[in-house]
Amino acid sequence: MITPAELNILPAPQFWRRVSCTLYEQLVLLGVIAFTFLVPNLGLGMLFNISLPSWLTFLYLYVVLGIYFVWYWTKSGQTLAMQTWRVRMIGPGGYNLTRRQAIWRYVFGSLWLAPCVLLQWIFELQRWQIIEMLFTVAVFLWPLTIYLDRASTLLRQSLPDRFGRTRLVELPKNLVTLS
């Protein structure tokens, strides 16, 4: 077992580890969305011929994904993808996040949606163009914000982590235990 003080001195994951973890997280989230969104909404559509308005669909997905992230970050500091890539989110002093810290980290981590909405509105993107843009920004551009951090290369954190006062750390290989 690693102590909070030991966690607090671990290096931050570098760019490609973050990208790889994010790609894997996207795959995991497909399953979360299929289970929590597609099944109930297909049922509503087939049984009652009802479809939710797009704003309510977005809000529903945002809350469901928020529950997923907040639950994992407060329990172990790691989502399933983070466990695979040996990345852990910690709060000040190396401790697990409180629920409040995790919620704020989720909100700050969602800020990448704002420029996407603006770009979609300006360029009138449609269907697959929107998905491609969201994927590119989430997977590649948002992790690049680590380079805005002037800290040493080993300690760089992305904008959501700096805003939320959280840190991502890379766990050593000998400490990996999947929970």
PDB file of C-alpha atoms in Angstrom:
ATOM      1  CA  MET A   1       0.000   0.000   0.000  1.00  0.00           C
ATOM      2  CA  ILE A   2       1.332   3.424  -0.912  1.00  0.00           C
ATOM      3  CA  THR A   3       0.945   6.343   1.479  1.00  0.00           C
ATOM      4  CA  PRO A   4      -0.440   9.770   0.493  1.00  0.00           C
ATOM      5  CA  ALA A   5       3.028  11.286   1.039  1.00  0.00           C
ATOM      6  CA  GLU A   6       4.537   8.750  -1.388  1.00  0.00           C
ATOM      7  CA  LEU A   7       1.756   9.381  -3.929  1.00  0.00           C
ATOM      8  CA  ASN A   8       2.329  13.106  -3.691  1.00  0.00           C
ATOM      9  CA  ILE A   9       5.920  12.852  -4.977  1.00  0.00           C
ATOM     10  CA  LEU A  10       5.190  10.613  -7.982  1.00  0.00           C
ATOM     11  CA  PRO A  11       5.659  12.111 -11.473  1.00  0.00           C
ATOM     12  CA  ALA A  12       2.776  13.166 -13.685  1.00  0.00           C
ATOM     13  CA  PRO A  13       1.902  10.987 -16.689  1.00  0.00           C
ATOM     14  CA  GLN A  14       3.354  12.314 -19.914  1.00  0.00           C
ATOM     15  CA  PHE A  15       1.350  13.306 -22.989  1.00  0.00           C
ATOM     16  CA  TRP A  16       1.144   9.939 -24.785  1.00  0.00           C
ATOM     17  CA  ARG A  17       0.197   8.055 -21.620  1.00  0.00           C
ATOM     18  CA  ARG A  18      -2.634  10.574 -21.121  1.00  0.00           C
ATOM     19  CA  VAL A  19      -3.774  10.156 -24.733  1.00  0.00           C
ATOM     20  CA  SER A  20      -3.671   6.360 -24.470  1.00  0.00           C
ATOM     21  CA  CYS A  21      -5.601   6.444 -21.214  1.00  0.00           C
ATOM     22  CA  THR A  22      -8.181   8.799 -22.759  1.00  0.00           C
ATOM     23  CA  LEU A  23      -8.625   6.548 -25.803  1.00  0.00           C
ATOM     24  CA  TYR A  24      -9.175   3.538 -23.566  1.00  0.00           C
ATOM     25  CA  GLU A  25     -11.560   5.585 -21.419  1.00  0.00           C
ATOM     26  CA  GLN A  26     -13.607   6.340 -24.545  1.00  0.00           C
ATOM     27  CA  LEU A  27     -14.068   2.600 -25.111  1.00  0.00           C
ATOM     28  CA  VAL A  28     -15.129   2.046 -21.498  1.00  0.00           C
ATOM     29  CA  LEU A  29     -17.549   4.968 -21.721  1.00  0.00           C
ATOM     30  CA  LEU A  30     -19.207   3.406 -24.775  1.00  0.00           C
ATOM     31  CA  GLY A  31     -20.248   0.556 -22.503  1.00  0.00           C
ATOM     32  CA  VAL A  32     -21.414   2.930 -19.760  1.00  0.00           C
ATOM     33  CA  ILE A  33     -23.462   4.915 -22.273  1.00  0.00           C
ATOM     34  CA  ALA A  34     -24.896   1.776 -23.885  1.00  0.00           C
ATOM     35  CA  PHE A  35     -26.038   0.452 -20.535  1.00  0.00           C
ATOM     36  CA  THR A  36     -27.352   3.690 -18.991  1.00  0.00           C
ATOM     37  CA  PHE A  37     -28.569   5.548 -22.044  1.00  0.00           C
ATOM     38  CA  LEU A  38     -29.246   3.438 -25.098  1.00  0.00           C
ATOM     39  CA  VAL A  39     -31.175   0.662 -23.374  1.00  0.00           C
ATOM     40  CA  PRO A  40     -33.655   2.961 -21.535  1.00  0.00           C
ATOM     41  CA  ASN A  41     -34.061   5.327 -24.481  1.00  0.00           C
ATOM     42  CA  LEU A  42     -34.559   2.571 -27.008  1.00  0.00           C
ATOM     43  CA  GLY A  43     -37.200   1.153 -24.679  1.00  0.00           C
ATOM     44  CA  LEU A  44     -38.970   4.516 -24.448  1.00  0.00           C
ATOM     45  CA  GLY A  45     -38.822   4.919 -28.202  1.00  0.00           C
ATOM     46  CA  MET A  46     -40.067   1.436 -29.042  1.00  0.00           C
ATOM     47  CA  LEU A  47     -42.734   1.126 -26.337  1.00  0.00           C
ATOM     48  CA  PHE A  48     -44.120   4.671 -26.210  1.00  0.00           C
ATOM     49  CA  ASN A  49     -42.773   6.285 -29.391  1.00  0.00           C
ATOM     50  CA  ILE A  50     -41.071   8.971 -27.277  1.00  0.00           C
ATOM     51  CA  SER A  51     -37.676  10.574 -27.807  1.00  0.00           C
ATOM     52  CA  LEU A  52     -36.030  12.997 -25.422  1.00  0.00           C
ATOM     53  CA  PRO A  53     -35.221  16.505 -26.628  1.00  0.00           C
ATOM     54  CA  SER A  54     -31.512  16.976 -27.413  1.00  0.00           C
ATOM     55  CA  TRP A  55     -30.872  19.321 -24.462  1.00  0.00           C
ATOM     56  CA  LEU A  56     -32.331  16.767 -22.033  1.00  0.00           C
ATOM     57  CA  THR A  57     -30.363  13.954 -23.669  1.00  0.00           C
ATOM     58  CA  PHE A  58     -27.150  15.968 -23.236  1.00  0.00           C
ATOM     59  CA  LEU A  59     -27.962  16.777 -19.602  1.00  0.00           C
ATOM     60  CA  TYR A  60     -28.796  13.139 -18.869  1.00  0.00           C
ATOM     61  CA  LEU A  61     -25.518  11.906 -20.400  1.00  0.00           C
ATOM     62  CA  TYR A  62     -23.534  14.601 -18.597  1.00  0.00           C
ATOM     63  CA  VAL A  63     -24.975  13.528 -15.236  1.00  0.00           C
ATOM     64  CA  VAL A  64     -24.514   9.795 -15.916  1.00  0.00           C
ATOM     65  CA  LEU A  65     -20.886  10.271 -16.927  1.00  0.00           C
ATOM     66  CA  GLY A  66     -20.372  12.580 -13.954  1.00  0.00           C
ATOM     67  CA  ILE A  67     -21.610   9.868 -11.599  1.00  0.00           C
ATOM     68  CA  TYR A  68     -19.217   7.386 -13.211  1.00  0.00           C
ATOM     69  CA  PHE A  69     -16.154   9.629 -12.837  1.00  0.00           C
ATOM     70  CA  VAL A  70     -16.969  11.009  -9.389  1.00  0.00           C
ATOM     71  CA  TRP A  71     -17.637   7.531  -8.005  1.00  0.00           C
ATOM     72  CA  TYR A  72     -14.312   6.120  -9.250  1.00  0.00           C
ATOM     73  CA  TRP A  73     -12.254   9.194  -8.338  1.00  0.00           C
ATOM     74  CA  THR A  74     -13.552   9.228  -4.762  1.00  0.00           C
ATOM     75  CA  LYS A  75     -13.276   5.461  -4.201  1.00  0.00           C
ATOM     76  CA  SER A  76      -9.843   4.646  -5.600  1.00  0.00           C
ATOM     77  CA  GLY A  77      -8.640   7.681  -7.542  1.00  0.00           C
ATOM     78  CA  GLN A  78      -8.788   5.624 -10.727  1.00  0.00           C
ATOM     79  CA  THR A  79     -11.333   4.783 -13.383  1.00  0.00           C
ATOM     80  CA  LEU A  80     -10.982   1.436 -15.142  1.00  0.00           C
ATOM     81  CA  ALA A  81      -8.859   2.998 -17.894  1.00  0.00           C
ATOM     82  CA  MET A  82      -6.678   4.793 -15.355  1.00  0.00           C
ATOM     83  CA  GLN A  83      -6.030   1.464 -13.596  1.00  0.00           C
ATOM     84  CA  THR A  84      -4.890  -0.084 -16.865  1.00  0.00           C
ATOM     85  CA  TRP A  85      -2.526   2.800 -17.650  1.00  0.00           C
ATOM     86  CA  ARG A  86      -1.265   3.166 -14.040  1.00  0.00           C
ATOM     87  CA  VAL A  87      -2.596   6.703 -13.685  1.00  0.00           C
ATOM     88  CA  ARG A  88      -4.175   7.928 -10.467  1.00  0.00           C
ATOM     89  CA  MET A  89      -5.913  11.174  -9.541  1.00  0.00           C
ATOM     90  CA  ILE A  90      -5.010  12.613  -6.165  1.00  0.00           C
ATOM     91  CA  GLY A  91      -6.010  15.650  -4.188  1.00  0.00           C
ATOM     92  CA  PRO A  92      -3.798  17.956  -2.130  1.00  0.00           C
ATOM     93  CA  GLY A  93      -1.272  16.041  -0.049  1.00  0.00           C
ATOM     94  CA  GLY A  94      -1.742  12.837  -2.060  1.00  0.00           C
ATOM     95  CA  TYR A  95      -5.131  11.931  -0.570  1.00  0.00           C
ATOM     96  CA  ASN A  96      -8.175  10.603  -2.429  1.00  0.00           C
ATOM     97  CA  LEU A  97     -10.573  13.232  -3.689  1.00  0.00           C
ATOM     98  CA  THR A  98     -13.618  14.188  -1.663  1.00  0.00           C
ATOM     99  CA  ARG A  99     -16.949  14.117  -3.467  1.00  0.00           C
ATOM    100  CA  ARG A 100     -16.889  17.914  -3.761  1.00  0.00           C
ATOM    101  CA  GLN A 101     -13.355  17.901  -5.233  1.00  0.00           C
ATOM    102  CA  ALA A 102     -14.320  15.162  -7.698  1.00  0.00           C
ATOM    103  CA  ILE A 103     -17.439  17.043  -8.840  1.00  0.00           C
ATOM    104  CA  TRP A 104     -15.446  20.229  -9.408  1.00  0.00           C
ATOM    105  CA  ARG A 105     -12.749  18.262 -11.247  1.00  0.00           C
ATOM    106  CA  TYR A 106     -15.444  16.785 -13.478  1.00  0.00           C
ATOM    107  CA  VAL A 107     -16.877  20.247 -14.192  1.00  0.00           C
ATOM    108  CA  PHE A 108     -13.419  21.649 -14.991  1.00  0.00           C
ATOM    109  CA  GLY A 109     -12.658  18.563 -17.079  1.00  0.00           C
ATOM    110  CA  SER A 110     -15.787  19.294 -19.118  1.00  0.00           C
ATOM    111  CA  LEU A 111     -14.708  22.788 -20.146  1.00  0.00           C
ATOM    112  CA  TRP A 112     -13.415  21.431 -23.459  1.00  0.00           C
ATOM    113  CA  LEU A 113     -17.060  21.194 -24.527  1.00  0.00           C
ATOM    114  CA  ALA A 114     -17.427  25.003 -24.663  1.00  0.00           C
ATOM    115  CA  PRO A 115     -15.120  25.600 -27.659  1.00  0.00           C
ATOM    116  CA  CYS A 116     -16.657  22.556 -29.362  1.00  0.00           C
ATOM    117  CA  VAL A 117     -20.154  24.036 -29.062  1.00  0.00           C
ATOM    118  CA  LEU A 118     -18.843  27.345 -30.399  1.00  0.00           C
ATOM    119  CA  LEU A 119     -17.091  25.664 -33.351  1.00  0.00           C
ATOM    120  CA  GLN A 120     -20.194  23.605 -34.124  1.00  0.00           C
ATOM    121  CA  TRP A 121     -22.287  26.766 -34.163  1.00  0.00           C
ATOM    122  CA  ILE A 122     -19.817  28.801 -36.262  1.00  0.00           C
ATOM    123  CA  PHE A 123     -19.147  26.117 -38.884  1.00  0.00           C
ATOM    124  CA  GLU A 124     -22.589  24.487 -38.736  1.00  0.00           C
ATOM    125  CA  LEU A 125     -21.075  21.047 -38.332  1.00  0.00           C
ATOM    126  CA  GLN A 126     -23.369  18.076 -38.836  1.00  0.00           C
ATOM    127  CA  ARG A 127     -23.530  14.529 -37.446  1.00  0.00           C
ATOM    128  CA  TRP A 128     -20.151  12.818 -37.950  1.00  0.00           C
ATOM    129  CA  GLN A 129     -18.305  16.135 -38.192  1.00  0.00           C
ATOM    130  CA  ILE A 130     -19.438  16.916 -34.643  1.00  0.00           C
ATOM    131  CA  ILE A 131     -18.326  13.505 -33.366  1.00  0.00           C
ATOM    132  CA  GLU A 132     -14.945  13.836 -35.101  1.00  0.00           C
ATOM    133  CA  MET A 133     -14.417  17.283 -33.594  1.00  0.00           C
ATOM    134  CA  LEU A 134     -15.405  16.144 -30.084  1.00  0.00           C
ATOM    135  CA  PHE A 135     -13.117  13.119 -30.340  1.00  0.00           C
ATOM    136  CA  THR A 136     -10.138  15.180 -31.572  1.00  0.00           C
ATOM    137  CA  VAL A 137     -10.498  17.840 -28.898  1.00  0.00           C
ATOM    138  CA  ALA A 138     -11.057  15.360 -26.042  1.00  0.00           C
ATOM    139  CA  VAL A 139      -8.325  12.922 -26.995  1.00  0.00           C
ATOM    140  CA  PHE A 140      -5.563  15.155 -28.396  1.00  0.00           C
ATOM    141  CA  LEU A 141      -6.076  18.874 -27.804  1.00  0.00           C
ATOM    142  CA  TRP A 142      -7.217  18.816 -24.152  1.00  0.00           C
ATOM    143  CA  PRO A 143      -4.218  16.689 -23.010  1.00  0.00           C
ATOM    144  CA  LEU A 144      -1.913  19.182 -24.770  1.00  0.00           C
ATOM    145  CA  THR A 145      -2.788  21.709 -22.057  1.00  0.00           C
ATOM    146  CA  ILE A 146      -0.092  20.070 -19.912  1.00  0.00           C
ATOM    147  CA  TYR A 147       2.363  22.147 -21.949  1.00  0.00           C
ATOM    148  CA  LEU A 148       0.784  25.343 -20.583  1.00  0.00           C
ATOM    149  CA  ASP A 149       2.069  24.310 -17.148  1.00  0.00           C
ATOM    150  CA  ARG A 150       5.514  25.790 -16.583  1.00  0.00           C
ATOM    151  CA  ALA A 151       6.373  23.264 -13.868  1.00  0.00           C
ATOM    152  CA  SER A 152       9.103  20.736 -14.484  1.00  0.00           C
ATOM    153  CA  THR A 153       8.392  18.126 -17.145  1.00  0.00           C
ATOM    154  CA  LEU A 154       7.771  15.488 -14.469  1.00  0.00           C
ATOM    155  CA  LEU A 155       5.099  17.526 -12.674  1.00  0.00           C
ATOM    156  CA  ARG A 156       3.044  19.059 -15.513  1.00  0.00           C
ATOM    157  CA  GLN A 157      -0.705  19.007 -15.059  1.00  0.00           C
ATOM    158  CA  SER A 158      -3.536  19.799 -17.481  1.00  0.00           C
ATOM    159  CA  LEU A 159      -5.874  22.761 -17.075  1.00  0.00           C
ATOM    160  CA  PRO A 160      -8.669  20.782 -15.358  1.00  0.00           C
ATOM    161  CA  ASP A 161      -6.234  19.470 -12.769  1.00  0.00           C
ATOM    162  CA  ARG A 162      -4.779  22.888 -12.110  1.00  0.00           C
ATOM    163  CA  PHE A 163      -8.232  24.491 -11.842  1.00  0.00           C
ATOM    164  CA  GLY A 164      -9.540  21.654  -9.656  1.00  0.00           C
ATOM    165  CA  ARG A 165      -6.390  21.491  -7.486  1.00  0.00           C
ATOM    166  CA  THR A 166      -5.983  17.814  -8.309  1.00  0.00           C
ATOM    167  CA  ARG A 167      -3.036  15.942  -9.755  1.00  0.00           C
ATOM    168  CA  LEU A 168      -2.620  12.987 -12.034  1.00  0.00           C
ATOM    169  CA  VAL A 169       0.302  10.786 -11.078  1.00  0.00           C
ATOM    170  CA  GLU A 170       1.858   7.816 -12.815  1.00  0.00           C
ATOM    171  CA  LEU A 171       2.069   4.793 -10.556  1.00  0.00           C
ATOM    172  CA  PRO A 172       5.187   2.610 -10.582  1.00  0.00           C
ATOM    173  CA  LYS A 173       4.791  -0.809 -12.225  1.00  0.00           C
ATOM    174  CA  ASN A 174       5.332  -2.720  -8.984  1.00  0.00           C
ATOM    175  CA  LEU A 175       2.340  -1.029  -7.290  1.00  0.00           C
ATOM    176  CA  VAL A 176      -0.360  -1.976  -9.772  1.00  0.00           C
ATOM    177  CA  THR A 177      -3.351  -3.696  -8.185  1.00  0.00           C
ATOM    178  CA  LEU A 178      -6.631  -3.792 -10.038  1.00  0.00           C
ATOM    179  CA  SER A 179      -9.658  -3.296  -7.863  1.00  0.00           C
TER     180      SER A 179
END
